[in-house]
């Protein structure tokens, strides 16, 4: 079986996505790239009932290489993302708060600094019918310089160096969207300025150094 480890990971993260409520039923799809091959979740199978053998393998041009089931209908979007960057995994869901923001906004306003972990304010790709080249092109553009994008009236997509990274980005995207939606229920949220975001980015690259107290015995090392 080609990409056996990657197919097992698709099942593991597919199950986690279903268990954590990020996907409902057969909505959502995941993929992992290895060289010129991509393991992707199949069309029409709930993500919590996936088996590794059921996950098809396609090449980066979209030809079916192995697998009895049809690849997810969003496979063209996954392939477009791989073609335009160095992502090694893609996660797409119709998560609740992501879809709420994607149905009302053109960008997720940056009200929390952890949006920088996704590369900056998350763009909403223009609406296009699912599975079409138009949607794939819109998502590709919205992901420029980002690891997450929202799809108008549809859901969200994240990328990563591996499935764990892409999955964490999906969880963070959903959390940020939930915080925004809940904040809007209380009032008009304060949006961070580009200067405030730049200061956070600067601090991340220049973390504070805590001075060592020399009047105390040295902390034990792991070997002690
Ligand atoms: Zn979708």
Short mmCIF file of N, CA, C and O in Angstrom, two decimals, residues 128-205:
data_model
loop_
_atom_site.label_atom_id
_atom_site.label_comp_id
_atom_site.label_asym_id
_atom_site.label_seq_id
_atom_site.Cartn_x
_atom_site.Cartn_y
_atom_site.Cartn_z
N UNK A 128 -17.39 30.43 -4.55
CA UNK A 128 -17.44 29.70 -5.82
C UNK A 128 -17.97 28.31 -5.48
O UNK A 128 -17.83 27.84 -4.35
N UNK A 129 -18.59 27.65 -6.45
CA UNK A 129 -19.16 26.33 -6.21
C UNK A 129 -18.07 25.35 -5.76
O UNK A 129 -16.95 25.40 -6.28
N UNK A 130 -18.41 24.48 -4.81
CA UNK A 130 -17.42 23.54 -4.28
C UNK A 130 -16.87 22.66 -5.40
O UNK A 130 -17.57 22.33 -6.36
N UNK A 131 -15.59 22.31 -5.27
CA UNK A 131 -14.97 21.39 -6.22
C UNK A 131 -14.54 22.01 -7.53
O UNK A 131 -13.99 21.32 -8.38
N UNK A 132 -14.79 23.33 -7.73
CA UNK A 132 -14.48 23.95 -9.03
C UNK A 132 -13.07 24.55 -9.05
O UNK A 132 -12.51 24.89 -8.00
N UNK A 133 -12.50 24.72 -10.26
CA UNK A 133 -11.20 25.41 -10.37
C UNK A 133 -11.28 26.83 -9.84
O UNK A 133 -10.29 27.36 -9.33
N UNK A 134 -12.46 27.47 -9.96
CA UNK A 134 -12.61 28.85 -9.47
C UNK A 134 -12.41 28.89 -7.95
O UNK A 134 -11.74 29.79 -7.42
N UNK A 135 -12.99 27.93 -7.25
CA UNK A 135 -12.81 27.90 -5.79
C UNK A 135 -11.35 27.62 -5.46
O UNK A 135 -10.76 28.28 -4.59
N UNK A 136 -10.74 26.69 -6.18
CA UNK A 136 -9.33 26.35 -5.93
C UNK A 136 -8.45 27.58 -6.12
O UNK A 136 -7.57 27.87 -5.30
N UNK A 137 -8.70 28.35 -7.18
CA UNK A 137 -7.89 29.54 -7.46
C UNK A 137 -8.10 30.60 -6.38
O UNK A 137 -7.14 31.25 -5.94
N UNK A 138 -9.33 30.76 -5.93
CA UNK A 138 -9.63 31.75 -4.90
C UNK A 138 -8.95 31.40 -3.58
O UNK A 138 -8.40 32.27 -2.89
N UNK A 139 -8.96 30.12 -3.24
CA UNK A 139 -8.33 29.67 -1.99
C UNK A 139 -6.81 29.85 -2.08
O UNK A 139 -6.17 30.33 -1.13
N UNK A 140 -6.28 29.51 -3.22
CA UNK A 140 -4.84 29.66 -3.42
C UNK A 140 -4.42 31.12 -3.20
O UNK A 140 -3.42 31.40 -2.53
N UNK A 141 -5.19 32.05 -3.74
CA UNK A 141 -4.87 33.48 -3.60
C UNK A 141 -5.04 33.92 -2.14
O UNK A 141 -4.21 34.67 -1.60
N UNK A 142 -6.09 33.45 -1.49
CA UNK A 142 -6.36 33.86 -0.11
C UNK A 142 -5.29 33.33 0.85
O UNK A 142 -5.07 33.90 1.92
N UNK A 143 -4.62 32.25 0.47
CA UNK A 143 -3.61 31.65 1.34
C UNK A 143 -2.23 32.30 1.17
O UNK A 143 -1.31 31.95 1.92
N UNK A 144 -2.10 33.22 0.25
CA UNK A 144 -0.80 33.87 0.01
C UNK A 144 -0.23 34.41 1.32
O UNK A 144 -0.84 35.27 1.97
N UNK A 145 0.91 33.90 1.75
CA UNK A 145 1.54 34.37 2.98
C UNK A 145 0.82 33.95 4.26
O UNK A 145 1.11 34.46 5.34
N UNK A 146 -0.15 33.05 4.16
CA UNK A 146 -0.93 32.61 5.31
C UNK A 146 -0.93 31.09 5.39
O UNK A 146 -0.64 30.41 4.41
N UNK A 147 -1.27 30.56 6.56
CA UNK A 147 -1.49 29.12 6.67
C UNK A 147 -2.97 28.81 6.87
O UNK A 147 -3.33 27.67 7.13
N UNK A 148 -3.82 29.83 6.74
CA UNK A 148 -5.27 29.62 6.88
C UNK A 148 -6.02 30.58 5.98
O UNK A 148 -5.56 31.70 5.72
N UNK A 149 -7.17 30.13 5.50
CA UNK A 149 -8.07 30.99 4.74
C UNK A 149 -9.49 30.53 5.03
O UNK A 149 -9.72 29.37 5.40
N UNK A 150 -10.43 31.46 4.86
CA UNK A 150 -11.85 31.10 4.95
C UNK A 150 -12.42 31.11 3.54
O UNK A 150 -11.92 31.82 2.66
N UNK A 151 -13.46 30.31 3.32
CA UNK A 151 -14.10 30.20 2.01
C UNK A 151 -15.52 30.74 2.17
O UNK A 151 -16.30 30.19 2.97
N UNK A 152 -15.85 31.82 1.46
CA UNK A 152 -17.14 32.48 1.64
C UNK A 152 -18.29 31.49 1.60
O UNK A 152 -18.37 30.65 0.69
N UNK A 153 -19.17 31.59 2.60
CA UNK A 153 -20.38 30.76 2.70
C UNK A 153 -20.08 29.27 2.58
O UNK A 153 -20.88 28.51 2.01
N UNK A 154 -18.93 28.84 3.11
CA UNK A 154 -18.53 27.45 2.92
C UNK A 154 -17.79 26.89 4.13
O UNK A 154 -18.28 25.99 4.79
N UNK A 155 -16.62 27.44 4.48
CA UNK A 155 -15.86 26.87 5.60
C UNK A 155 -14.46 27.46 5.67
O UNK A 155 -14.26 28.62 5.36
N UNK A 156 -13.51 26.61 6.06
CA UNK A 156 -12.13 27.09 6.19
C UNK A 156 -11.14 26.07 5.68
O UNK A 156 -11.48 24.88 5.50
N UNK A 157 -9.92 26.52 5.44
CA UNK A 157 -8.86 25.62 5.00
C UNK A 157 -7.55 26.06 5.64
O UNK A 157 -7.32 27.25 5.81
N UNK A 158 -6.75 25.08 6.05
CA UNK A 158 -5.45 25.40 6.63
C UNK A 158 -4.40 24.49 6.03
O UNK A 158 -4.70 23.40 5.52
N UNK A 159 -3.15 24.94 6.09
CA UNK A 159 -2.04 24.14 5.57
C UNK A 159 -0.97 24.01 6.65
O UNK A 159 -0.95 24.77 7.62
N UNK A 160 -0.08 23.04 6.47
CA UNK A 160 1.00 22.87 7.43
C UNK A 160 2.13 22.06 6.84
O UNK A 160 2.00 21.51 5.73
N UNK A 161 3.22 21.97 7.60
CA UNK A 161 4.36 21.16 7.17
C UNK A 161 4.04 19.68 7.34
O UNK A 161 4.71 18.82 6.77
N UNK A 162 3.03 19.38 8.13
CA UNK A 162 2.53 18.01 8.29
C UNK A 162 1.07 18.10 8.75
O UNK A 162 0.55 19.19 9.00
N UNK A 163 0.43 16.93 8.89
CA UNK A 163 -0.99 16.94 9.26
C UNK A 163 -1.22 17.51 10.64
O UNK A 163 -2.21 18.21 10.88
N UNK A 164 -0.29 17.22 11.57
CA UNK A 164 -0.43 17.75 12.93
C UNK A 164 -0.48 19.28 12.89
O UNK A 164 -1.31 19.91 13.55
N UNK A 165 0.41 19.88 12.10
CA UNK A 165 0.47 21.32 11.99
C UNK A 165 -0.79 21.90 11.35
O UNK A 165 -1.35 22.91 11.81
N UNK A 166 -1.23 21.28 10.27
CA UNK A 166 -2.44 21.77 9.58
C UNK A 166 -3.66 21.62 10.48
O UNK A 166 -4.55 22.48 10.51
N UNK A 167 -3.71 20.53 11.25
CA UNK A 167 -4.85 20.30 12.15
C UNK A 167 -4.86 21.34 13.27
O UNK A 167 -5.91 21.89 13.62
N UNK A 168 -3.70 21.62 13.86
CA UNK A 168 -3.63 22.65 14.91
C UNK A 168 -4.04 24.00 14.36
O UNK A 168 -4.68 24.80 15.05
N UNK A 169 -3.64 24.30 13.11
CA UNK A 169 -4.03 25.57 12.50
C UNK A 169 -5.55 25.64 12.34
O UNK A 169 -6.16 26.69 12.54
N UNK A 170 -6.18 24.52 12.01
CA UNK A 170 -7.64 24.49 11.90
C UNK A 170 -8.29 24.75 13.25
O UNK A 170 -9.26 25.50 13.37
N UNK A 171 -7.73 24.14 14.32
CA UNK A 171 -8.27 24.38 15.66
C UNK A 171 -8.12 25.84 16.06
O UNK A 171 -9.02 26.44 16.64
N UNK A 172 -6.96 26.43 15.75
CA UNK A 172 -6.73 27.83 16.09
C UNK A 172 -7.67 28.74 15.29
O UNK A 172 -8.25 29.68 15.84
N UNK A 173 -7.82 28.45 14.00
CA UNK A 173 -8.71 29.25 13.17
C UNK A 173 -10.13 29.23 13.74
O UNK A 173 -10.79 30.27 13.85
N UNK A 174 -10.59 28.05 14.12
CA UNK A 174 -11.95 27.94 14.67
C UNK A 174 -12.06 28.70 15.99
O UNK A 174 -13.06 29.38 16.24
N UNK A 175 -11.02 28.61 16.83
CA UNK A 175 -11.04 29.34 18.11
C UNK A 175 -11.08 30.85 17.86
O UNK A 175 -11.86 31.57 18.50
N UNK A 176 -10.26 31.32 16.94
CA UNK A 176 -10.25 32.77 16.64
C UNK A 176 -11.60 33.23 16.12
O UNK A 176 -12.09 34.31 16.48
N UNK A 177 -12.22 32.43 15.27
CA UNK A 177 -13.54 32.79 14.73
C UNK A 177 -14.58 32.79 15.85
O UNK A 177 -15.44 33.67 15.91
N UNK A 178 -14.49 31.82 16.76
CA UNK A 178 -15.45 31.77 17.87
C UNK A 178 -15.28 32.98 18.77
O UNK A 178 -16.28 33.60 19.19
N UNK A 179 -14.04 33.33 19.08
CA UNK A 179 -13.79 34.51 19.92
C UNK A 179 -14.37 35.75 19.26
O UNK A 179 -15.04 36.58 19.91
N UNK A 180 -14.17 35.88 17.95
CA UNK A 180 -14.69 37.06 17.25
C UNK A 180 -16.22 37.11 17.30
O UNK A 180 -16.80 38.14 17.62
N UNK A 181 -16.84 35.99 17.00
CA UNK A 181 -18.31 35.94 16.98
C UNK A 181 -18.87 36.24 18.37
O UNK A 181 -19.81 37.03 18.53
N UNK A 182 -18.27 35.66 19.41
CA UNK A 182 -18.76 35.89 20.77
C UNK A 182 -18.49 37.34 21.21
O UNK A 182 -19.30 37.95 21.91
N UNK A 183 -17.34 37.90 20.80
CA UNK A 183 -17.05 39.29 21.14
C UNK A 183 -18.07 40.23 20.50
O UNK A 183 -18.53 41.19 21.12
N UNK A 184 -18.46 39.92 19.27
CA UNK A 184 -19.45 40.75 18.57
C UNK A 184 -20.79 40.74 19.30
O UNK A 184 -21.57 41.68 19.23
N UNK A 185 -21.06 39.65 20.04
CA UNK A 185 -22.32 39.57 20.78
C UNK A 185 -22.33 40.56 21.95
O UNK A 185 -23.39 41.01 22.38
N UNK A 186 -21.13 40.91 22.46
CA UNK A 186 -21.04 41.85 23.59
C UNK A 186 -20.94 43.29 23.13
O UNK A 186 -21.34 44.21 23.82
N UNK A 187 -20.34 43.50 21.98
CA UNK A 187 -20.14 44.86 21.50
C UNK A 187 -19.25 44.84 20.28
O UNK A 187 -19.03 43.78 19.70
N UNK A 188 -18.76 46.01 19.89
CA UNK A 188 -17.88 46.08 18.72
C UNK A 188 -16.46 45.78 19.18
O UNK A 188 -15.87 46.55 19.94
N UNK A 189 -15.88 44.64 18.78
CA UNK A 189 -14.54 44.28 19.28
C UNK A 189 -13.48 45.29 18.83
O UNK A 189 -13.57 45.83 17.73
N UNK A 190 -12.49 45.53 19.69
CA UNK A 190 -11.34 46.35 19.30
C UNK A 190 -10.47 45.51 18.37
O UNK A 190 -10.10 44.38 18.72
N UNK A 191 -10.14 46.07 17.24
CA UNK A 191 -9.29 45.36 16.27
C UNK A 191 -7.86 45.83 16.47
O UNK A 191 -7.60 47.03 16.58
N UNK A 192 -6.93 44.90 16.53
CA UNK A 192 -5.52 45.25 16.71
C UNK A 192 -5.01 45.99 15.48
O UNK A 192 -5.35 45.63 14.34
N UNK A 193 -4.21 47.03 15.71
CA UNK A 193 -3.65 47.79 14.58
C UNK A 193 -2.45 47.04 14.02
O UNK A 193 -1.90 46.12 14.65
N UNK A 194 -2.02 47.45 12.84
CA UNK A 194 -0.84 46.79 12.25
C UNK A 194 0.39 47.05 13.11
O UNK A 194 1.28 46.20 13.21
N UNK A 195 0.44 48.22 13.81
CA UNK A 195 1.57 48.50 14.70
C UNK A 195 1.56 47.54 15.89
O UNK A 195 2.61 47.02 16.31
N UNK A 196 0.38 47.30 16.44
CA UNK A 196 0.28 46.37 17.59
C UNK A 196 0.67 44.95 17.17
O UNK A 196 1.34 44.23 17.91
N UNK A 197 0.26 44.55 15.97
CA UNK A 197 0.64 43.22 15.50
C UNK A 197 2.14 43.14 15.22
O UNK A 197 2.79 42.14 15.53
N UNK A 198 2.69 44.23 14.68
CA UNK A 198 4.13 44.24 14.41
C UNK A 198 4.92 44.14 15.71
O UNK A 198 5.96 43.48 15.77
N UNK A 199 4.42 44.77 16.78
CA UNK A 199 5.11 44.71 18.07
C UNK A 199 5.11 43.29 18.61
O UNK A 199 6.09 42.84 19.22
N UNK A 200 4.02 42.56 18.39
CA UNK A 200 3.96 41.16 18.83
C UNK A 200 4.96 40.32 18.04
O UNK A 200 5.70 39.51 18.60
N UNK A 201 4.99 40.54 16.72
CA UNK A 201 5.92 39.79 15.88
C UNK A 201 7.36 40.07 16.31
O UNK A 201 8.19 39.16 16.41
N UNK A 202 7.66 41.33 16.63
CA UNK A 202 9.00 41.70 17.06
C UNK A 202 9.36 40.98 18.36
O UNK A 202 10.45 40.44 18.51
N UNK A 203 8.41 40.95 19.29
CA UNK A 203 8.66 40.32 20.59
C UNK A 203 8.88 38.81 20.43
O UNK A 203 9.70 38.21 21.13
N UNK A 204 8.17 38.21 19.50
CA UNK A 204 8.32 36.78 19.29
C UNK A 204 9.74 36.44 18.83
O UNK A 204 10.27 35.38 19.15
N UNK A 205 10.33 37.37 18.08
CA UNK A 205 11.70 37.13 17.59
C UNK A 205 12.76 37.62 18.58
O UNK A 205 13.92 37.31 18.44
#
